Amino acid sequence: MSDALQKTITLLLLIALGLLLKSKFRNKDQTNGIKEIILSVALPSTIFISLMKIEISSSMIIIPVVTLVFNFLMFFSAPLAFTLFGIEKNSPTGRTLMMLIPSLAPGLSCFPFIAEFLGEKSLAIAALADVGNKFFVLISLYILAMNMFLKNSDDKETKMGGKLKSLFASMFQEPINILIFLAIILLSFGITYNTLPSVITEIFDKTSAMMTPLVLLFIGLAVQLKEGKKRIVASILFFRAGITMIISAGMIYVLNITDLSMILLAIVIPLSAASFWPLAHISAFNLREEAKSMPKEKRTFDLELAVLLLAFSLPFSTILILAILSSGSFFAHTSTLLTSGLVLIALGALPNALSKVFVKVSKA
């Protein structure tokens, strides 16, 4: 058995263990507690170690910029889904998808597998890439949500400046961001991981070791099989993955990326699950409309759809990322990526196409 296959089976078994333990974690606060340990302790420690062990150069500023460009490319590609699935752009469903499709959450769905398959250097690069994504999901998507809300409700009371200040404050209070900036400052003074006191490195090593097992258990615990708009959610996830692969192929070609690890990073980071932050923005505006007793069909966003999309996005992305990383260099060709992307888009469009055919046949 190859090392990649053995590693993949081990990771999948940890996810399966999480599924088996679901009955022990019936309280949502329990699973949220595990998530908080991951995001506030294990993941920041892992990223800090990775950053402190590589040489940071000024040229690396392009990494978060490229990710930010990708976010905007996904944002402008999202309306293609509306054409395929018959969704009106200026509807609660359309506005919700415009928020969620271009967002990324690599922390839970991507970083653990990058660490396992590609190593610490690749993880450090991925952490820098997420800085651009954080700017997009925290600032750009909030401004977008605010604009949609104001157009839909004619609310003139909301002060944009105060909200943006609080978002910047929350961004700089996150443990991951604090340690990223701390690592960059230490490296700029010539301090590396090996020069830190052994007591400090021991703490980071121990807390970092928790990350992969906890993330995989959390994925198993967090999988939700709710009834609802599952067909449109599945279609959107297939479309999102497909258009992501096509954009990744284009960026790999334009930037002339030839290193295998960098190519795989350019593929799997964009395939991360949808971010929680758009849901936070959506929830905030939904509460204001709920307080005014606004009917659901007239609200700016579809909160139920957003929750369902996030619930299925994490396991869906995990499976894709694991498959790509465990396949070695198979996906490291633009032709393979383009073909895979088109196949995934076709799979997403298939249910809607079949339902139209069924309606026409039943009317005949």
CSV table of C-alpha atoms in Angstrom, one decimal:
chain,number,residue,atom,x,y,z
A,1,MET,CA,0.0,0.0,0.0
A,2,SER,CA,1.4,3.4,-1.0
A,3,ASP,CA,2.1,6.0,1.7
A,4,ALA,CA,-0.4,8.4,0.2
A,5,LEU,CA,-3.2,5.8,0.2
A,6,GLN,CA,-2.4,4.7,3.7
A,7,LYS,CA,-2.4,8.3,5.0
A,8,THR,CA,-5.8,8.9,3.2
A,9,ILE,CA,-7.3,5.8,4.8
A,10,THR,CA,-6.1,6.9,8.2
A,11,LEU,CA,-7.6,10.3,7.8
A,12,LEU,CA,-10.9,9.0,6.6
A,13,LEU,CA,-11.1,6.6,9.5
A,14,LEU,CA,-10.7,9.5,11.9
A,15,ILE,CA,-13.6,11.2,10.2
A,16,ALA,CA,-15.6,8.0,10.5
A,17,LEU,CA,-14.8,7.9,14.2
A,18,GLY,CA,-16.3,11.4,14.5
A,19,LEU,CA,-19.4,10.1,12.8
A,20,LEU,CA,-19.6,7.2,15.3
A,21,LEU,CA,-19.3,9.7,18.2
A,22,LYS,CA,-22.2,11.9,17.0
A,23,SER,CA,-24.5,10.4,19.6
A,24,LYS,CA,-22.2,11.4,22.4
A,25,PHE,CA,-22.1,15.0,21.2
A,26,ARG,CA,-25.8,15.9,21.0
A,27,ASN,CA,-25.3,19.3,22.4
A,28,LYS,CA,-24.2,21.9,19.8
A,29,ASP,CA,-22.1,23.6,22.4
A,30,GLN,CA,-19.9,20.5,22.7
A,31,THR,CA,-19.0,20.5,19.0
A,32,ASN,CA,-18.6,24.2,19.0
A,33,GLY,CA,-16.1,23.8,21.9
A,34,ILE,CA,-14.0,21.4,19.8
A,35,LYS,CA,-14.2,23.9,16.9
A,36,GLU,CA,-13.0,26.7,19.2
A,37,ILE,CA,-10.0,24.7,20.4
A,38,ILE,CA,-9.0,24.1,16.8
A,39,LEU,CA,-9.4,27.7,15.7
A,40,SER,CA,-7.9,29.3,18.8
A,41,VAL,CA,-5.2,26.8,19.9
A,42,ALA,CA,-4.3,24.0,17.6
A,43,LEU,CA,-4.5,25.7,14.2
A,44,PRO,CA,-2.7,29.0,15.2
A,45,SER,CA,0.1,26.9,16.8
A,46,THR,CA,0.6,24.9,13.6
A,47,ILE,CA,0.6,28.0,11.4
A,48,PHE,CA,3.0,29.8,13.7
A,49,ILE,CA,5.5,26.9,13.6
A,50,SER,CA,5.2,26.6,9.8
A,51,LEU,CA,5.8,30.4,9.3
A,52,MET,CA,8.7,30.5,11.8
A,53,LYS,CA,10.5,27.6,9.9
A,54,ILE,CA,10.6,29.3,6.5
A,55,GLU,CA,12.4,32.3,5.1
A,56,ILE,CA,9.9,35.2,4.6
A,57,SER,CA,10.7,37.5,1.7
A,58,SER,CA,9.1,40.7,0.4
A,59,SER,CA,8.1,38.8,-2.8
A,60,MET,CA,5.7,36.7,-0.7
A,61,ILE,CA,3.2,39.7,-0.7
A,62,ILE,CA,2.0,38.3,-4.0
A,63,ILE,CA,0.5,35.2,-2.3
A,64,PRO,CA,-2.4,36.9,-0.4
A,65,VAL,CA,-2.9,39.2,-3.4
A,66,VAL,CA,-3.3,36.2,-5.8
A,67,THR,CA,-5.9,34.7,-3.3
A,68,LEU,CA,-7.8,37.9,-3.2
A,69,VAL,CA,-7.9,38.0,-7.0
A,70,PHE,CA,-9.2,34.4,-7.0
A,71,ASN,CA,-12.0,35.5,-4.5
A,72,PHE,CA,-13.1,38.2,-6.9
A,73,LEU,CA,-12.9,35.9,-9.9
A,74,MET,CA,-15.2,33.5,-8.1
A,75,PHE,CA,-17.5,36.3,-7.1
A,76,PHE,CA,-17.9,37.4,-10.8
A,77,SER,CA,-18.3,33.8,-11.9
A,78,ALA,CA,-21.2,33.1,-9.4
A,79,PRO,CA,-24.0,34.5,-11.7
A,80,LEU,CA,-23.2,31.7,-14.2
A,81,ALA,CA,-24.8,29.3,-11.6
A,82,PHE,CA,-28.0,31.4,-11.7
A,83,THR,CA,-28.3,30.8,-15.5
A,84,LEU,CA,-27.7,27.0,-15.1
A,85,PHE,CA,-30.1,26.6,-12.2
A,86,GLY,CA,-32.8,29.1,-13.0
A,87,ILE,CA,-32.0,31.3,-10.0
A,88,GLU,CA,-32.9,35.0,-10.0
A,89,LYS,CA,-29.9,37.1,-9.0
A,90,ASN,CA,-31.9,39.7,-7.0
A,91,SER,CA,-33.7,37.1,-4.9
A,92,PRO,CA,-32.9,35.8,-1.4
A,93,THR,CA,-31.4,32.7,-2.9
A,94,GLY,CA,-29.3,34.6,-5.4
A,95,ARG,CA,-28.0,37.1,-2.9
A,96,THR,CA,-27.1,34.3,-0.5
A,97,LEU,CA,-25.2,32.4,-3.1
A,98,MET,CA,-23.3,35.6,-4.1
A,99,MET,CA,-22.1,35.8,-0.6
A,100,LEU,CA,-21.1,32.1,0.0
A,101,ILE,CA,-19.8,30.9,-3.4
A,102,PRO,CA,-16.6,33.0,-3.4
A,103,SER,CA,-15.8,32.6,0.3
A,104,LEU,CA,-13.1,30.2,1.6
A,105,ALA,CA,-12.5,28.5,5.0
A,106,PRO,CA,-9.2,26.7,4.6
A,107,GLY,CA,-8.6,26.4,8.3
A,108,LEU,CA,-10.8,23.4,8.9
A,109,SER,CA,-11.2,22.0,5.4
A,110,CYS,CA,-7.7,22.4,3.9
A,111,PHE,CA,-4.8,23.2,6.3
A,112,PRO,CA,-4.7,19.8,8.1
A,113,PHE,CA,-4.4,18.0,4.8
A,114,ILE,CA,-1.8,20.4,3.4
A,115,ALA,CA,0.2,19.8,6.6
A,116,GLU,CA,0.0,16.0,6.2
A,117,PHE,CA,0.6,15.7,2.5
A,118,LEU,CA,2.7,18.8,1.5
A,119,GLY,CA,4.6,19.7,4.7
A,120,GLU,CA,5.2,22.8,6.8
A,121,LYS,CA,6.6,25.0,4.1
A,122,SER,CA,3.4,24.6,2.0
A,123,LEU,CA,1.3,25.2,5.1
A,124,ALA,CA,3.0,28.4,5.8
A,125,ILE,CA,2.4,29.6,2.2
A,126,ALA,CA,-1.3,28.5,2.6
A,127,ALA,CA,-1.5,30.6,5.8
A,128,LEU,CA,-0.2,33.7,3.9
A,129,ALA,CA,-2.7,33.0,1.2
A,130,ASP,CA,-5.5,33.0,3.7
A,131,VAL,CA,-4.7,36.6,4.7
A,132,GLY,CA,-6.0,37.7,1.3
A,133,ASN,CA,-9.1,35.5,1.7
A,134,LYS,CA,-9.7,36.9,5.2
A,135,PHE,CA,-9.7,40.5,3.9
A,136,PHE,CA,-12.3,39.4,1.3
A,137,VAL,CA,-14.7,37.5,3.6
A,138,LEU,CA,-14.5,40.1,6.4
A,139,ILE,CA,-14.4,43.4,4.6
A,140,SER,CA,-15.5,42.9,0.9
A,141,LEU,CA,-18.4,40.6,1.7
A,142,TYR,CA,-19.6,42.7,4.5
A,143,ILE,CA,-19.8,45.8,2.2
A,144,LEU,CA,-21.6,43.6,-0.3
A,145,ALA,CA,-24.1,42.4,2.3
A,146,MET,CA,-24.6,45.9,3.5
A,147,ASN,CA,-25.3,47.1,-0.1
A,148,MET,CA,-27.8,44.3,-0.7
A,149,PHE,CA,-29.5,44.9,2.6
A,150,LEU,CA,-29.9,48.7,2.0
A,151,LYS,CA,-31.2,48.1,-1.6
A,152,ASN,CA,-33.7,45.5,-0.3
A,153,SER,CA,-35.0,47.3,2.8
A,154,ASP,CA,-34.3,51.0,2.3
A,155,ASP,CA,-32.6,51.1,5.7
A,156,LYS,CA,-30.8,54.4,6.2
A,157,GLU,CA,-29.9,54.0,9.9
A,158,THR,CA,-26.9,51.6,9.5
A,159,LYS,CA,-23.5,53.3,9.8
A,160,MET,CA,-20.9,51.7,7.6
A,161,GLY,CA,-17.8,53.2,9.3
A,162,GLY,CA,-18.6,51.8,12.7
A,163,LYS,CA,-19.3,48.3,11.4
A,164,LEU,CA,-16.1,48.2,9.4
A,165,LYS,CA,-14.1,49.3,12.4
A,166,SER,CA,-15.6,46.5,14.5
A,167,LEU,CA,-14.7,44.0,11.7
A,168,PHE,CA,-11.1,45.2,11.6
A,169,ALA,CA,-10.9,44.9,15.4
A,170,SER,CA,-12.3,41.4,15.3
A,171,MET,CA,-9.9,40.4,12.6
A,172,PHE,CA,-6.9,41.5,14.6
A,173,GLN,CA,-8.2,39.8,17.7
A,174,GLU,CA,-8.3,36.3,16.1
A,175,PRO,CA,-5.5,34.1,17.5
A,176,ILE,CA,-4.6,32.9,14.0
A,177,ASN,CA,-4.0,36.4,12.7
A,178,ILE,CA,-2.2,37.5,15.9
A,179,LEU,CA,0.3,34.7,15.5
A,180,ILE,CA,0.7,35.3,11.8
A,181,PHE,CA,1.7,38.9,12.4
A,182,LEU,CA,3.8,37.9,15.4
A,183,ALA,CA,5.7,35.4,13.3
A,184,ILE,CA,6.3,37.9,10.5
A,185,ILE,CA,7.6,40.5,13.1
A,186,LEU,CA,10.0,37.9,14.7
A,187,LEU,CA,11.3,36.8,11.4
A,188,SER,CA,12.0,40.4,10.3
A,189,PHE,CA,14.3,40.6,13.4
A,190,GLY,CA,16.1,37.4,12.4
A,191,ILE,CA,14.4,35.3,15.1
A,192,THR,CA,13.5,31.8,13.9
A,193,TYR,CA,11.7,28.9,15.5
A,194,ASN,CA,15.0,27.2,16.5
A,195,THR,CA,16.2,30.3,18.3
A,196,LEU,CA,13.1,30.5,20.5
A,197,PRO,CA,13.3,29.2,24.1
A,198,SER,CA,12.7,25.5,24.3
A,199,VAL,CA,9.8,26.0,26.8
A,200,ILE,CA,7.9,28.1,24.2
A,201,THR,CA,8.6,25.7,21.3
A,202,GLU,CA,7.5,22.7,23.4
A,203,ILE,CA,4.1,24.4,24.1
A,204,PHE,CA,3.6,25.1,20.4
A,205,ASP,CA,4.7,21.6,19.4
A,206,LYS,CA,2.2,20.0,21.8
A,207,THR,CA,-0.7,22.1,20.9
A,208,SER,CA,0.0,21.8,17.2
A,209,ALA,CA,0.0,18.0,17.4
A,210,MET,CA,-3.7,18.2,18.3
A,211,MET,CA,-4.8,19.8,15.0
A,212,THR,CA,-5.3,17.0,12.5
A,213,PRO,CA,-7.1,14.5,14.8
A,214,LEU,CA,-9.4,17.2,16.2
A,215,VAL,CA,-10.2,18.6,12.8
A,216,LEU,CA,-11.1,15.2,11.4
A,217,LEU,CA,-13.2,14.3,14.4
A,218,PHE,CA,-15.0,17.7,14.1
A,219,ILE,CA,-15.8,17.1,10.4
A,220,GLY,CA,-17.4,13.7,11.4
A,221,LEU,CA,-19.3,15.4,14.2
A,222,ALA,CA,-20.4,18.4,12.1
A,223,VAL,CA,-21.8,16.5,9.1
A,224,GLN,CA,-25.6,17.3,8.9
A,225,LEU,CA,-28.1,15.3,6.9
A,226,LYS,CA,-31.0,17.6,7.2
A,227,GLU,CA,-34.0,17.6,4.9
A,228,GLY,CA,-34.4,20.8,2.9
A,229,LYS,CA,-33.0,22.3,-0.2
A,230,LYS,CA,-30.5,19.5,-0.7
A,231,ARG,CA,-30.7,19.4,-4.5
A,232,ILE,CA,-29.9,23.0,-5.0
A,233,VAL,CA,-27.1,22.8,-2.4
A,234,ALA,CA,-25.6,19.8,-4.1
A,235,SER,CA,-25.8,21.5,-7.5
A,236,ILE,CA,-24.1,24.6,-6.2
A,237,LEU,CA,-21.3,22.7,-4.5
A,238,PHE,CA,-20.5,20.8,-7.7
A,239,PHE,CA,-20.7,24.1,-9.7
A,240,ARG,CA,-18.5,25.8,-7.2
A,241,ALA,CA,-15.9,23.1,-7.3
A,242,GLY,CA,-16.0,22.9,-11.1
A,243,ILE,CA,-15.6,26.7,-11.7
A,244,THR,CA,-12.8,26.7,-9.0
A,245,MET,CA,-10.8,24.1,-10.9
A,246,ILE,CA,-11.2,26.0,-14.1
A,247,ILE,CA,-10.0,29.3,-12.5
A,248,SER,CA,-7.1,27.5,-10.8
A,249,ALA,CA,-6.0,26.0,-14.1
A,250,GLY,CA,-6.0,29.5,-15.6
A,251,MET,CA,-4.0,31.0,-12.8
A,252,ILE,CA,-1.5,28.2,-12.9
A,253,TYR,CA,-1.0,28.8,-16.6
A,254,VAL,CA,-0.9,32.6,-16.4
A,255,LEU,CA,1.6,32.6,-13.4
A,256,ASN,CA,3.6,29.8,-15.0
A,257,ILE,CA,3.6,27.7,-11.8
A,258,THR,CA,5.7,24.5,-12.3
A,259,ASP,CA,6.6,23.3,-8.8
A,260,LEU,CA,4.3,20.4,-7.9
A,261,SER,CA,3.6,21.5,-4.3
A,262,MET,CA,2.7,25.0,-5.5
A,263,ILE,CA,0.4,23.6,-8.2
A,264,LEU,CA,-1.4,21.4,-5.6
A,265,LEU,CA,-1.7,24.4,-3.3
A,266,ALA,CA,-3.2,26.5,-6.2
A,267,ILE,CA,-5.8,23.7,-6.6
A,268,VAL,CA,-6.7,22.7,-3.0
A,269,ILE,CA,-6.8,26.1,-1.3
A,270,PRO,CA,-9.6,27.4,-3.6
A,271,LEU,CA,-11.5,24.1,-3.1
A,272,SER,CA,-11.8,24.9,0.6
A,273,ALA,CA,-15.3,24.8,2.2
A,274,ALA,CA,-17.4,28.0,2.2
A,275,SER,CA,-16.5,30.4,5.0
A,276,PHE,CA,-18.6,31.0,8.2
A,277,TRP,CA,-18.1,34.7,7.9
A,278,PRO,CA,-20.7,35.3,5.1
A,279,LEU,CA,-23.2,33.4,7.3
A,280,ALA,CA,-22.3,35.8,10.2
A,281,HIS,CA,-23.0,38.8,8.0
A,282,ILE,CA,-26.2,37.3,6.7
A,283,SER,CA,-27.4,36.5,10.2
A,284,ALA,CA,-26.8,40.0,11.4
A,285,PHE,CA,-29.0,41.5,8.7
A,286,ASN,CA,-31.6,38.7,9.0
A,287,LEU,CA,-32.1,39.6,12.7
A,288,ARG,CA,-32.8,43.2,11.8
A,289,GLU,CA,-35.4,42.1,9.2
A,290,GLU,CA,-36.9,39.6,11.6
A,291,ALA,CA,-37.3,42.3,14.2
A,292,LYS,CA,-39.4,44.2,11.7
A,293,SER,CA,-41.5,41.0,11.1
A,294,MET,CA,-40.5,41.0,7.5
A,295,PRO,CA,-41.8,37.9,5.6
A,296,LYS,CA,-39.1,35.3,4.8
A,297,GLU,CA,-39.7,35.6,1.0
A,298,LYS,CA,-39.0,39.3,1.1
A,299,ARG,CA,-35.9,39.3,3.2
A,300,THR,CA,-32.5,40.1,1.8
A,301,PHE,CA,-31.0,36.6,2.3
A,302,ASP,CA,-32.1,33.0,2.7
A,303,LEU,CA,-30.6,32.0,6.1
A,304,GLU,CA,-31.8,28.4,5.9
A,305,LEU,CA,-30.1,27.9,2.6
A,306,ALA,CA,-26.9,29.5,3.9
A,307,VAL,CA,-26.8,27.1,6.9
A,308,LEU,CA,-27.5,24.1,4.8
A,309,LEU,CA,-24.8,25.0,2.2
A,310,LEU,CA,-22.2,25.4,5.0
A,311,ALA,CA,-23.2,22.1,6.6
A,312,PHE,CA,-22.6,20.2,3.3
A,313,SER,CA,-19.7,22.3,2.1
A,314,LEU,CA,-17.2,21.0,4.7
A,315,PRO,CA,-17.5,17.2,4.0
A,316,PHE,CA,-17.8,17.9,0.3
A,317,SER,CA,-14.6,19.9,0.2
A,318,THR,CA,-12.8,17.5,2.5
A,319,ILE,CA,-13.5,14.6,0.1
A,320,LEU,CA,-12.3,16.5,-3.0
A,321,ILE,CA,-9.1,17.8,-1.3
A,322,LEU,CA,-8.2,14.4,0.1
A,323,ALA,CA,-8.8,12.8,-3.4
A,324,ILE,CA,-6.6,15.4,-5.1
A,325,LEU,CA,-3.7,15.3,-2.6
A,326,SER,CA,-3.7,11.5,-2.4
A,327,SER,CA,-3.6,11.2,-6.2
A,328,GLY,CA,0.0,12.6,-6.5
A,329,SER,CA,0.6,14.5,-9.7
A,330,PHE,CA,-2.6,13.4,-11.5
A,331,PHE,CA,-4.3,16.7,-11.2
A,332,ALA,CA,-1.1,18.8,-11.7
A,333,HIS,CA,-2.0,19.3,-15.4
A,334,THR,CA,-4.1,22.1,-16.7
A,335,SER,CA,-5.9,19.8,-19.2
A,336,THR,CA,-6.9,17.5,-16.3
A,337,LEU,CA,-8.1,20.4,-14.2
A,338,LEU,CA,-10.2,21.8,-17.1
A,339,THR,CA,-11.7,18.5,-17.8
A,340,SER,CA,-12.5,17.8,-14.1
A,341,GLY,CA,-14.0,21.3,-13.8
A,342,LEU,CA,-16.3,20.9,-16.7
A,343,VAL,CA,-17.4,17.4,-15.5
A,344,LEU,CA,-18.2,18.8,-12.0
A,345,ILE,CA,-20.2,21.7,-13.5
A,346,ALA,CA,-22.1,19.3,-15.7
A,347,LEU,CA,-22.9,17.1,-12.7
A,348,GLY,CA,-24.2,20.2,-10.9
A,349,ALA,CA,-26.4,21.2,-13.8
A,350,LEU,CA,-27.7,17.7,-14.4
A,351,PRO,CA,-30.5,17.6,-11.7
A,352,ASN,CA,-32.0,20.9,-12.9
A,353,ALA,CA,-31.8,19.7,-16.6
A,354,LEU,CA,-33.5,16.4,-15.7
A,355,SER,CA,-36.2,18.1,-13.7
A,356,LYS,CA,-37.0,20.3,-16.7
A,357,VAL,CA,-37.2,17.3,-19.0
A,358,PHE,CA,-39.4,15.5,-16.5
A,359,VAL,CA,-41.8,18.5,-16.4
A,360,LYS,CA,-42.0,18.7,-20.2
A,361,VAL,CA,-42.6,15.0,-20.5
A,362,SER,CA,-45.3,15.1,-17.8
A,363,LYS,CA,-47.1,18.0,-19.6
A,364,ALA,CA,-46.9,16.2,-23.0
